[in-house]
XYZ file of C-alpha atoms in Angstrom:
759
model
C 0.069 0.055 -0.014
C 1.456 3.366 -0.999
C 1.944 5.629 1.997
C 0.991 9.311 1.878
C 4.145 11.650 1.929
C 3.409 13.646 5.074
C 6.199 14.947 7.290
C 4.671 15.554 10.420
C 1.066 13.864 10.566
C -0.681 11.207 8.813
C -4.213 12.065 7.876
C -7.355 9.832 7.511
C -10.366 11.473 5.888
C -13.544 9.234 5.792
C -16.720 10.280 4.074
C -19.399 9.164 6.462
C -22.106 8.608 3.877
C -25.833 8.897 4.712
C -28.628 8.563 1.944
C -29.940 11.954 1.152
C -30.701 15.063 3.351
C -34.257 13.693 4.299
C -32.367 11.115 6.775
C -31.476 14.078 8.998
C -35.077 14.663 9.736
C -36.312 11.064 9.291
C -33.599 8.708 10.975
C -35.777 5.657 10.288
C -35.909 6.188 6.513
C -34.653 3.047 4.447
C -30.896 2.952 3.935
C -31.185 2.526 0.413
C -33.847 4.728 -1.136
C -35.617 3.792 -4.447
C -33.116 4.052 -7.288
C -34.010 5.926 -10.410
C -35.082 3.474 -13.148
C -32.445 4.672 -15.649
C -29.583 2.208 -15.467
C -27.063 4.980 -15.866
C -27.973 6.222 -12.449
C -25.236 4.443 -10.466
C -25.539 3.504 -6.764
C -22.697 5.834 -5.818
C -24.507 8.805 -7.307
C -27.623 8.671 -5.036
C -25.525 8.243 -1.736
C -24.007 11.742 -0.920
C -21.445 12.335 2.026
C -23.210 13.968 4.792
C -20.810 13.688 7.712
C -16.922 13.748 7.622
C -14.183 12.843 10.077
C -10.450 13.822 9.947
C -8.343 12.062 12.575
C -4.900 13.663 13.121
C -2.361 11.614 14.972
C 1.472 12.043 15.046
C 3.071 9.162 13.133
C 5.591 8.754 15.826
C 6.612 10.407 19.388
C 9.509 10.227 21.520
C 9.511 7.765 24.307
C 7.997 8.878 27.577
C 5.805 11.478 25.687
C 2.045 11.663 25.744
C 0.260 11.108 22.398
C -2.019 13.897 21.406
C -4.535 13.539 18.599
C -7.516 15.302 17.512
C -10.626 14.467 15.421
C -12.641 16.967 13.417
C -16.265 16.054 12.782
C -17.944 18.225 10.192
C -21.856 18.029 9.624
C -22.594 18.602 6.032
C -26.309 18.559 6.374
C -28.779 21.344 6.770
C -29.814 20.004 10.302
C -28.165 19.970 13.559
C -26.767 16.496 14.714
C -26.217 15.020 18.210
C -23.388 12.504 18.148
C -21.442 10.413 20.715
C -17.749 9.789 20.214
C -15.610 6.972 21.806
C -11.920 7.012 21.387
C -9.110 4.752 22.596
C -5.327 4.484 22.202
C -4.290 0.851 22.697
C -1.284 -1.259 22.380
C -0.910 -2.927 18.884
C 1.757 -5.497 18.978
C 0.897 -7.070 15.705
C 0.195 -3.722 13.619
C -3.318 -4.408 13.019
C -3.977 -4.086 9.163
C -7.806 -4.151 9.065
C -9.463 -1.341 7.045
C -12.272 0.692 8.972
C -15.587 -0.467 7.257
C -17.242 1.765 4.953
C -20.277 3.492 7.057
C -22.601 2.771 4.128
C -20.960 -0.267 2.229
C -19.644 -2.046 5.167
C -16.368 -4.309 5.149
C -15.098 -6.099 2.191
C -17.007 -9.329 1.893
C -14.638 -11.035 -0.622
C -11.424 -10.596 1.694
C -10.356 -14.089 2.728
C -12.836 -16.142 0.751
C -11.995 -18.676 -1.946
C -11.084 -17.529 -5.409
C -9.104 -19.126 -8.426
C -8.235 -18.469 -11.890
C -8.738 -20.402 -15.228
C -7.097 -20.268 -18.622
C -7.231 -22.747 -21.499
C -9.815 -24.733 -19.446
C -7.802 -25.410 -16.312
C -7.088 -23.908 -13.084
C -3.853 -22.089 -13.183
C -3.775 -20.192 -9.687
C -5.643 -19.986 -6.330
C -6.065 -17.301 -3.654
C -4.383 -14.132 -5.161
C -7.541 -12.240 -5.648
C -8.802 -12.218 -2.127
C -5.912 -12.739 0.057
C -5.319 -9.299 1.139
C -1.886 -9.275 -0.252
C -1.131 -6.246 -2.463
C 1.837 -7.979 -4.100
C 0.069 -11.089 -5.388
C -1.766 -11.442 -8.623
C -2.620 -14.102 -11.357
C -1.524 -14.185 -14.989
C -1.516 -16.500 -17.775
C 1.438 -17.952 -19.474
C 3.383 -15.865 -22.006
C 2.416 -17.112 -25.481
C 2.365 -14.844 -28.637
C -1.271 -13.792 -29.394
C -2.614 -17.051 -27.820
C -5.188 -15.995 -25.206
C -8.588 -14.634 -26.228
C -9.997 -14.831 -22.470
C -9.240 -15.840 -19.068
C -11.505 -16.372 -15.966
C -11.520 -15.565 -12.362
C -14.012 -16.772 -9.795
C -14.724 -15.822 -6.266
C -17.019 -17.857 -3.812
C -18.106 -15.319 -1.211
C -19.295 -18.327 1.056
C -23.021 -17.046 1.220
C -25.455 -15.023 -0.773
C -24.912 -11.306 -0.617
C -26.853 -8.393 -1.762
C -23.880 -6.703 -3.600
C -24.039 -2.798 -3.480
C -20.554 -1.841 -4.703
C -17.418 -3.434 -6.138
C -13.856 -2.340 -6.688
C -10.630 -3.613 -8.147
C -6.956 -2.776 -7.627
C -4.949 -2.942 -10.848
C -2.239 -5.452 -11.341
C -0.195 -5.044 -14.417
C -2.795 -2.852 -16.288
C -0.805 -2.863 -19.580
C -1.826 -6.488 -20.219
C -5.488 -6.491 -19.635
C -8.292 -4.992 -21.753
C -11.983 -5.685 -20.635
C -13.873 -7.577 -18.263
C -17.355 -8.982 -18.139
C -18.816 -9.838 -14.496
C -21.591 -12.603 -14.032
C -23.243 -13.740 -10.817
C -24.356 -17.016 -9.538
C -26.176 -18.276 -6.398
C -25.296 -22.085 -6.872
C -21.939 -21.822 -8.671
C -23.441 -23.575 -11.753
C -25.518 -21.040 -13.657
C -24.205 -17.566 -14.077
C -26.206 -14.547 -15.149
C -24.398 -11.494 -16.672
C -24.611 -8.340 -14.496
C -25.952 -5.836 -17.016
C -23.837 -2.769 -16.126
C -20.731 -4.673 -15.844
C -19.993 -5.861 -19.458
C -16.975 -4.636 -21.165
C -15.625 -2.820 -18.277
C -12.419 -1.095 -19.361
C -9.437 -1.994 -17.145
C -6.840 -1.119 -19.580
C -4.189 1.200 -18.041
C -6.469 1.828 -15.235
C -3.859 1.733 -12.232
C -4.602 2.057 -8.618
C -8.000 1.468 -7.035
C -11.158 1.554 -9.454
C -14.887 1.242 -8.957
C -16.798 -1.009 -11.069
C -19.696 0.978 -12.695
C -22.585 -0.925 -10.827
C -25.953 0.658 -11.470
C -28.138 -1.229 -9.114
C -27.609 -4.014 -6.357
C -27.707 -7.788 -7.195
C -27.732 -11.012 -5.343
C -24.800 -13.417 -5.616
C -22.536 -15.949 -3.890
C -20.317 -16.668 -6.787
C -18.849 -14.123 -9.106
C -17.259 -14.812 -12.493
C -14.870 -12.323 -14.190
C -14.036 -12.942 -17.950
C -11.070 -11.026 -19.090
C -10.946 -10.413 -22.832
C -10.598 -8.028 -25.793
C -13.638 -8.876 -27.956
C -11.863 -11.958 -29.372
C -8.494 -10.397 -30.175
C -5.501 -12.605 -29.143
C -3.313 -11.531 -26.405
C 0.040 -12.697 -25.445
C -0.578 -12.646 -21.810
C -3.410 -11.535 -19.590
C -2.614 -10.269 -16.276
C -5.457 -10.076 -13.683
C -5.977 -7.499 -10.708
C -4.290 -7.901 -7.419
C -7.620 -7.661 -5.595
C -11.253 -7.404 -6.177
C -13.546 -6.014 -3.137
C -17.091 -6.677 -2.635
C -19.497 -4.687 -0.412
C -22.939 -5.538 0.766
C -23.942 -3.058 3.418
C -23.451 -2.951 7.112
C -26.312 -5.169 8.226
C -25.226 -7.763 10.792
C -21.606 -6.307 11.071
C -20.246 -5.259 14.335
C -19.247 -1.619 14.109
C -16.695 -1.412 16.932
C -13.171 -0.481 17.589
C -11.059 -3.570 17.279
C -9.689 -5.060 20.497
C -5.998 -5.429 20.090
C -3.977 -4.942 23.239
C -3.803 -3.036 26.688
C -5.620 0.072 26.597
C -3.575 3.180 27.185
C -6.248 5.686 27.051
C -10.003 5.705 26.256
C -13.169 7.883 26.983
C -16.408 9.149 25.535
C -17.722 12.612 24.824
C -20.996 14.053 23.239
C -21.218 16.859 20.769
C -23.823 18.780 19.038
C -23.073 19.781 15.507
C -24.885 22.640 14.032
C -25.948 22.478 10.364
C -22.944 22.746 7.969
C -20.624 23.263 10.778
C -17.729 21.416 12.438
C -16.073 20.730 15.930
C -12.573 19.516 16.806
C -12.012 17.312 19.816
C -8.599 16.976 21.283
C -7.432 13.367 22.593
C -4.387 13.328 24.882
C -3.045 10.386 26.520
C -3.106 11.150 30.217
C 0.254 9.393 30.825
C 3.558 9.152 29.175
C 3.589 6.103 26.858
C 6.490 3.582 26.682
C 8.084 2.507 23.592
C 5.707 0.392 21.144
C 3.112 0.497 18.622
C -0.314 1.930 19.280
C -3.730 2.268 17.504
C -5.443 5.548 17.901
C -9.254 4.890 17.143
C -12.454 6.856 16.707
C -16.062 5.713 16.933
C -18.879 8.161 16.149
C -22.379 7.284 16.819
C -25.371 9.290 15.477
C -28.775 8.161 14.698
C -28.542 4.342 14.726
C -25.337 4.232 12.714
C -21.730 3.989 13.882
C -18.599 5.123 11.959
C -15.086 4.033 12.594
C -11.539 5.386 11.692
C -8.116 4.594 13.132
C -4.489 5.427 12.522
C -1.178 3.907 13.893
C 1.269 5.764 16.066
C 4.662 4.605 17.129
C 6.533 5.564 20.262
C 10.191 5.690 19.166
C 12.861 3.384 20.720
C 15.156 4.577 23.693
C 18.792 5.609 22.866
C 21.382 2.812 22.424
C 25.186 2.928 22.539
C 26.823 1.223 19.716
C 30.497 0.051 18.976
C 32.313 -2.105 16.532
C 30.978 -5.107 18.102
C 27.411 -4.449 16.882
C 26.070 -7.107 14.736
C 23.575 -4.896 12.833
C 24.020 -2.547 9.996
C 22.337 -0.684 7.063
C 23.298 0.251 3.607
C 23.091 3.964 2.652
C 24.909 7.006 1.668
C 22.583 9.941 2.460
C 24.030 12.183 5.265
C 20.764 13.887 6.004
C 19.454 10.707 7.575
C 22.400 10.014 9.802
C 20.448 11.256 13.053
C 17.699 8.838 12.188
C 20.147 5.897 11.801
C 21.568 6.802 15.330
C 18.023 6.525 16.726
C 17.663 3.282 14.908
C 20.585 1.935 16.732
C 22.468 0.370 13.873
C 26.023 -0.065 14.504
C 27.356 -0.155 10.919
C 26.762 1.800 7.629
C 27.589 -0.033 4.498
C 28.537 3.033 2.569
C 27.536 3.032 -1.156
C 29.398 6.124 -2.347
C 33.223 5.574 -2.023
C 33.305 5.222 -5.928
C 36.506 5.673 -7.708
C 35.015 8.289 -10.245
C 33.755 10.248 -7.207
C 37.207 10.903 -6.072
C 39.392 10.891 -9.053
C 39.076 12.223 -12.654
C 42.674 12.493 -13.544
C 45.341 9.755 -12.906
C 47.408 10.377 -9.914
C 45.063 13.094 -8.494
C 42.447 12.348 -5.723
C 39.732 14.424 -3.971
C 37.837 13.195 -0.987
C 36.670 16.617 0.166
C 33.711 17.092 -2.196
C 35.494 19.321 -4.496
C 35.501 16.950 -7.514
C 32.772 17.768 -10.141
C 30.049 16.630 -10.997
C 29.367 14.514 -7.979
C 30.960 16.714 -5.056
C 30.421 13.923 -2.587
C 32.295 15.025 0.580
C 33.492 11.772 1.850
C 35.423 13.250 4.646
C 32.489 15.205 6.077
C 30.233 12.227 5.846
C 32.579 9.649 7.369
C 33.235 12.099 10.140
C 29.579 12.411 10.867
C 28.964 8.683 10.755
C 31.579 8.201 13.480
C 30.332 11.073 15.513
C 26.987 9.414 15.576
C 28.344 6.093 16.616
C 28.276 4.407 13.427
C 31.161 2.229 12.025
C 31.786 2.237 8.223
C 32.183 -0.409 5.567
C 32.761 1.399 2.283
C 32.633 -0.753 -0.780
C 35.308 0.619 -3.346
C 33.371 0.331 -6.608
C 33.159 1.392 -10.344
C 35.721 1.992 -12.892
C 37.581 5.228 -13.639
C 39.162 4.915 -16.974
C 40.058 8.562 -17.402
C 38.619 8.659 -20.792
C 36.402 11.745 -20.210
C 37.546 15.273 -19.403
C 37.524 16.238 -15.762
C 34.063 16.947 -14.391
C 32.247 14.870 -16.996
C 30.636 11.533 -16.010
C 32.057 8.459 -17.681
C 29.312 6.749 -19.745
C 27.174 4.564 -17.527
C 27.637 1.532 -19.379
C 31.364 1.543 -18.812
C 31.396 2.188 -15.001
C 31.078 -1.547 -14.107
C 33.480 -2.718 -16.779
C 36.813 -4.055 -15.325
C 39.668 -1.519 -15.410
C 42.155 -2.002 -18.283
C 44.879 -1.628 -15.615
C 44.267 -3.199 -12.223
C 46.923 -1.266 -10.727
C 44.918 1.856 -11.130
C 42.169 0.295 -8.899
C 44.980 -0.858 -6.377
C 46.036 2.583 -6.299
C 42.581 3.968 -5.565
C 42.383 1.349 -2.654
C 45.722 2.424 -1.325
C 44.732 6.115 -1.429
C 41.366 5.509 0.336
C 43.103 3.473 3.103
C 45.979 5.837 3.563
C 43.538 8.584 4.124
C 40.880 6.906 6.343
C 42.953 4.357 7.936
C 45.009 4.336 11.136
C 48.566 4.659 9.735
C 50.102 8.142 8.984
C 52.046 8.397 5.635
C 54.581 10.830 4.332
C 53.318 13.549 1.915
C 55.167 12.033 -1.161
C 52.983 8.930 -0.798
C 49.650 10.711 -0.975
C 47.908 12.051 -4.120
C 45.641 14.510 -2.608
C 46.181 18.186 -2.510
C 45.850 18.524 1.401
C 48.115 15.420 2.055
C 45.950 14.132 4.818
C 46.367 10.566 6.173
C 45.622 8.461 9.204
C 42.263 9.871 9.959
C 41.215 6.667 11.733
C 37.567 6.668 10.302
C 37.472 3.340 8.577
C 38.893 0.100 9.468
C 36.978 -2.324 7.029
C 37.114 -2.135 3.182
C 35.051 -4.124 0.710
C 36.465 -4.454 -2.826
C 33.797 -3.959 -5.439
C 30.102 -5.222 -5.341
C 28.451 -8.364 -6.551
C 31.086 -9.411 -9.246
C 29.199 -12.614 -10.017
C 26.420 -10.530 -11.635
C 28.386 -10.144 -14.778
C 25.801 -9.901 -17.532
C 27.169 -7.473 -20.126
C 24.024 -5.562 -20.445
C 23.384 -4.705 -16.697
C 25.915 -6.453 -14.573
C 28.000 -5.041 -11.498
C 31.190 -6.513 -13.025
C 31.019 -6.718 -16.797
C 33.719 -9.436 -17.065
C 34.826 -12.871 -16.176
C 35.017 -13.546 -12.358
C 38.590 -14.592 -12.600
C 39.368 -11.019 -13.607
C 37.675 -9.745 -10.524
C 39.904 -12.133 -8.347
C 43.139 -10.882 -9.955
C 41.985 -7.176 -9.356
C 40.601 -8.275 -5.718
C 44.290 -9.409 -4.837
C 45.902 -6.245 -5.954
C 43.362 -4.006 -4.196
C 43.522 -6.167 -0.914
C 47.491 -5.942 -0.766
C 47.133 -2.090 -1.348
C 44.795 -1.658 1.549
C 47.042 -3.527 3.851
C 50.068 -1.667 2.633
C 48.259 1.644 3.579
C 46.770 0.364 6.808
C 48.163 -3.066 8.308
C 45.417 -2.951 10.952
C 42.623 -2.892 8.333
C 40.355 -5.717 7.462
C 39.371 -6.667 3.746
C 36.284 -8.351 2.495
C 35.454 -9.662 -0.851
C 32.951 -7.859 -2.817
C 29.624 -9.300 -1.553
C 28.362 -12.025 -3.725
C 24.707 -12.021 -4.817
C 23.903 -15.356 -3.428
C 24.978 -17.772 -0.528
C 25.390 -20.985 -2.246
C 28.765 -22.867 -1.599
C 29.404 -23.624 -5.349
C 29.566 -19.696 -5.725
C 31.642 -18.894 -2.868
C 33.927 -21.901 -3.389
C 35.639 -19.991 -6.088
C 37.526 -17.900 -3.459
C 39.145 -21.267 -2.425
C 39.702 -22.877 -5.810
C 40.894 -19.894 -7.938
C 44.769 -20.032 -7.802
C 47.240 -17.309 -8.462
C 50.498 -17.886 -10.027
C 52.173 -18.351 -6.682
C 49.653 -21.013 -5.602
C 47.620 -18.624 -3.341
C 43.867 -18.052 -3.557
C 41.562 -15.142 -2.874
C 40.682 -16.597 0.525
C 44.158 -15.962 1.656
C 43.714 -12.217 1.181
C 40.243 -12.038 2.943
C 39.554 -11.131 6.554
C 35.741 -11.320 6.092
C 33.470 -13.346 3.905
C 30.815 -11.074 2.588
C 27.507 -12.266 0.842
C 24.058 -10.996 -0.063
C 20.584 -12.608 -0.108
C 16.932 -11.501 -0.528
C 13.784 -13.471 0.003
C 11.654 -11.271 -2.160
C 7.948 -12.206 -1.686
C 8.440 -15.263 0.085
C 8.692 -15.550 3.739
C 12.217 -16.198 4.924
C 11.646 -19.577 6.463
C 10.099 -20.942 3.194
C 12.345 -19.148 0.478
C 14.321 -21.291 -1.873
C 15.358 -18.574 -4.451
C 17.541 -15.389 -4.017
C 15.164 -12.712 -5.242
C 17.850 -10.557 -6.456
C 19.240 -13.160 -9.015
C 16.787 -16.056 -9.166
C 19.216 -18.491 -7.759
C 21.337 -19.262 -4.656
C 24.391 -19.676 -6.945
C 23.914 -23.329 -6.774
C 21.816 -25.845 -8.553
C 20.016 -27.324 -5.506
C 16.592 -26.405 -4.064
C 17.424 -26.116 -0.362
C 15.853 -23.487 1.707
C 17.469 -20.073 2.625
C 18.110 -21.557 6.096
C 19.708 -24.736 4.895
C 22.067 -22.769 2.617
C 22.969 -20.560 5.438
C 24.096 -23.730 7.346
C 26.156 -24.999 4.477
C 27.805 -21.617 4.060
C 28.621 -21.666 7.687
C 30.109 -25.320 7.463
C 32.137 -24.278 4.306
C 33.710 -21.407 6.385
C 34.469 -23.697 9.263
C 36.189 -26.230 6.978
C 38.159 -23.692 4.985
C 38.909 -20.605 7.325
C 37.445 -21.132 10.675
C 38.267 -17.825 12.248
C 36.768 -15.872 9.364
C 33.497 -14.105 10.165
C 30.677 -14.073 7.683
C 28.816 -10.859 7.073
C 25.569 -10.785 5.078
C 25.796 -7.274 3.988
C 22.636 -6.835 1.827
C 19.211 -8.240 2.561
C 15.648 -6.611 2.903
C 12.276 -6.147 1.342
C 10.775 -3.729 -1.018
C 7.441 -2.123 -0.358
C 6.342 -0.917 -3.739
C 6.471 -1.958 -7.266
C 6.335 -5.358 -8.989
C 8.835 -7.110 -6.422
C 7.425 -5.280 -3.153
C 5.348 -6.387 -0.263
C 3.331 -4.210 1.980
C 4.876 -2.150 4.880
C 3.437 -4.467 7.576
C 4.899 -7.458 6.068
C 8.263 -5.890 5.513
C 8.268 -5.016 9.248
C 7.596 -8.851 10.170
C 9.723 -10.411 7.651
C 12.732 -8.186 8.046
C 13.135 -9.143 11.814
C 12.720 -12.730 10.916
C 15.162 -12.640 8.119
C 17.851 -11.017 10.365
C 17.184 -13.488 13.294
C 17.402 -16.457 10.764
C 20.688 -15.198 9.525
C 22.230 -14.824 13.078
C 20.691 -17.942 14.325
C 22.719 -19.840 11.333
C 26.063 -18.362 12.027
C 26.093 -15.120 10.318
C 28.340 -12.646 12.446
C 26.685 -9.220 11.084
C 23.695 -8.535 9.129
C 23.266 -5.225 7.096
C 19.807 -4.251 5.811
C 19.248 -2.765 2.389
C 18.628 0.069 2.730
C 18.219 3.332 4.842
C 15.527 5.158 2.831
C 13.287 4.683 -0.164
C 9.630 4.236 -0.849
C 9.468 4.749 -4.595
C 8.236 2.288 -7.303
C 11.572 1.729 -9.211
C 13.596 -1.464 -8.603
C 15.083 -1.525 -5.126
C 13.793 2.141 -4.746
C 11.359 1.085 -2.016
C 13.446 -1.085 0.396
C 14.211 1.593 2.903
C 13.230 1.480 6.656
C 12.548 5.129 6.148
C 10.332 6.523 3.412
C 11.520 8.876 0.765
C 10.224 11.797 2.646
C 12.209 10.611 5.880
C 9.130 9.263 7.756
C 9.886 5.867 9.288
C 8.190 2.787 7.980
C 7.067 0.158 10.578
C 10.161 -1.954 9.808
C 12.304 0.981 11.353
C 10.640 0.253 14.731
C 10.898 -3.585 14.333
C 14.477 -3.384 13.355
C 15.074 -1.008 16.376
C 13.586 -3.168 18.778
C 15.505 -6.308 17.572
C 18.910 -4.523 17.886
C 18.181 -3.526 21.498
C 16.781 -6.979 22.425
C 19.772 -8.746 20.593
C 22.299 -6.615 22.127
C 24.837 -8.841 23.912
C 23.842 -11.941 22.174
C 26.870 -13.872 20.744
C 27.059 -16.898 18.547
C 24.445 -18.695 16.695
C 21.136 -20.102 18.211
C 19.567 -23.521 19.104
C 16.315 -24.126 17.312
C 13.719 -25.466 19.732
C 11.640 -28.254 18.050
C 8.214 -27.069 17.198
C 5.741 -27.613 14.164
C 6.741 -26.101 10.904
C 4.633 -23.081 11.294
C 6.321 -22.194 14.768
C 9.855 -21.025 15.073
C 11.461 -20.746 18.398
C 15.164 -20.181 18.898
C 17.162 -20.135 22.079
C 20.285 -17.627 22.432
C 22.861 -16.842 24.790
C 22.721 -13.222 26.004
C 25.581 -12.923 28.572
C 24.461 -15.254 31.468
C 20.974 -15.303 30.307
C 18.904 -17.474 27.822
C 16.891 -15.310 25.381
C 14.140 -16.969 23.457
C 12.707 -15.596 20.177
C 9.457 -16.933 18.834
C 7.109 -16.243 15.997
C 4.792 -18.127 13.363
C 5.521 -18.402 9.739
C 1.862 -17.709 8.899
C -1.335 -17.228 11.005
C -1.333 -17.250 14.873
C -0.794 -19.846 17.424
C -0.395 -20.514 21.015
C 3.172 -20.619 22.473
C 3.814 -24.405 22.884
C 5.726 -24.361 26.187
C 5.075 -23.349 29.804
C 8.338 -21.743 31.006
C 6.555 -20.137 34.055
C 6.435 -16.333 34.178
C 8.852 -14.356 32.033
C 9.543 -10.833 30.587
C 8.216 -10.473 27.128
C 9.102 -7.678 24.548
C 7.123 -7.410 21.350
C 8.495 -6.485 17.902
C 7.862 -2.779 18.611
C 9.834 -2.653 21.831
C 6.819 -2.812 24.314
C 7.957 -4.872 27.408
C 5.670 -6.565 29.884
C 6.984 -8.125 32.912
C 6.137 -11.449 34.753
C 3.681 -12.740 31.914
C 2.364 -16.229 32.152
C 4.200 -18.114 29.257
C 1.431 -20.779 29.147
C -0.778 -18.149 27.773
C 1.341 -16.358 25.189
C 0.149 -16.171 21.565
C 2.502 -16.092 18.696
C 1.951 -14.069 15.382
C 4.197 -13.272 12.379
C 5.925 -10.708 14.414
C 8.691 -12.138 16.690
C 8.521 -11.763 20.467
C 11.623 -11.897 22.766
C 11.270 -13.843 25.937
C 13.617 -13.728 29.025
C 13.849 -14.021 32.805
C 11.994 -17.365 33.010
C 10.766 -18.720 36.415
C 10.568 -22.192 35.431
C 14.264 -22.851 34.641
C 13.996 -26.645 34.997
C 11.422 -26.663 32.049
C 13.739 -24.466 30.040
C 16.683 -26.849 30.764
C 14.722 -29.792 29.659
C 13.734 -28.175 26.388
C 17.134 -27.122 25.647
C 18.761 -30.565 26.316
C 16.331 -32.109 23.963
C 16.992 -29.496 21.303
C 20.688 -29.934 21.764
C 20.487 -33.630 21.378
C 18.312 -33.138 18.250
C 20.657 -30.902 16.674
C 23.739 -33.178 17.405
């Protein structure tokens, strides 16, 4: 779901629709007055907005700060209205994603019901149309001019009087028209007269079907076509929603967690007038996620709206031992990264063309046109805010263009024609930012600065196994990268003997991919592994939960030909390290989830999966994990993977990652998986002298399957509850952190069984 770009407040505006002005004088009038006989008179046209709410809630507040919200109620009728308002701010540990029911049309009756897709006389997909996931949709195969039609079906589970229908577009470039038919028995379908040849071509976003009168149906059939013309592929909507009114619906504020503040008030609204009610929590709220909700009751109708608010995490001190990082290069968000608590920044902009345009001359101070990236100032700011820096030294500078002119983009990832030039770039970078001072004659900068002590780790290039000549990060054979890597690594060590070097992070974690670091031999018999201090890999689970994923979403492969899960490949990677260079740490320096575009999930899913992804990496032997990336919510590829939106406001993943960092501070080593069913993940960790347990479900909710007495429990947003009864804990897709158990014998027994099973 695309988020509004608001810096300070998130606004919800809901038109509380009532049928006609006559209802103000006659509250017992029928909800749906007689429709005009002309079919062009649509349902929506006879129901005009009469009452409007606007709920203003801060998106986030500092810990220990009261939450202040306000609701503006506007009467758009010519008569005065008496209304009752109930409000609450409650803890929301699972980031409730329900949509307030429409005051006239009710909730989406299709959500969660059965659906399926057919083409060429067979079922090709199930579930995407009504699963509530904005990133799932169905499509036919891709066959030149083959498809004249495709069908989708929804079983609503019961007969509904359908008043309104909407669709959310998938790839609207590959759909033309749709006909809608209805059925009560699933056998005989009747066309809906006003829903024939509905134009869906290039109709992006949310759209309303032009329904002109209600109809009864349990089953709906959607025929996608272009009047008999052949299509190479037909791509269906991501969702279709069905509405049948509020009769029988419970129009109440959802009960989610502990109530922080609640109350009721009454107000009289003059005709065509407004009133604003201020809602302030009477106490300071601790870190966590909350739902601020409003219910307005007037006549015999109830109207609901709500909005999330998060209380920021408390400050945390970081050092080089932190296991958590983030990718980025935007100096303006550095204070937000400090608030996040990340200990590391994988810096994207220490690029060769950014600091050198003439051989033998380097500028790290931002004076080099056209980029003017002030590496000095950015690195100093990172260190002042407690962030350690892993720059990757990337892109080719061939000196083929005049100073101040960018080299052609398609040449930037070509291997340098002279690898000694890259080695010089690595040497000058490490000499300036490393720990060692150098004589002026060794330095090729005007200011002759060295030994600034800002950087102690260097990554040489990025994803060299992505070597497609049209788009790759390294447009050459991998063995050429290995030759350049050795020269760069030796140059870094010469400039700063205390520095550490990592390979360019591979896109993938498969052992056959990384084994080239061992098997490739230089003329003297050594291999790239001999020049590495850290093994560096990347992995993305894409639109699959991390526990179930078998494909690296960045490349479509693990770098191996097997079909093992993400977690199984992490274990194999750890074993490979143990067998070949046991003291070498493994850093997974890119992982994360997009929240927009064809490869994205929604922000709630990103918040849950990111935590689980990081925990799985640590549980299986990764020493550090760095999330991609700091900011972005735009639709282009990888433009929406940030934990901050493009406007700088935090996504929910910012808060779940911050809570994880704080709860996992002091945790060392990998974890022991405690046996449970496949839908429940429980891991035990050592945090100092304590045992820490993390637990969640892959899908749906479940009871915590152990009784460890009472314990302290922290949810994914940092809310802590002391001395909870573990036998009554509920698990969801959001991890919880459990410690301080009173039933230590039960914990010891569980751990013993798990250790034996692991062995």
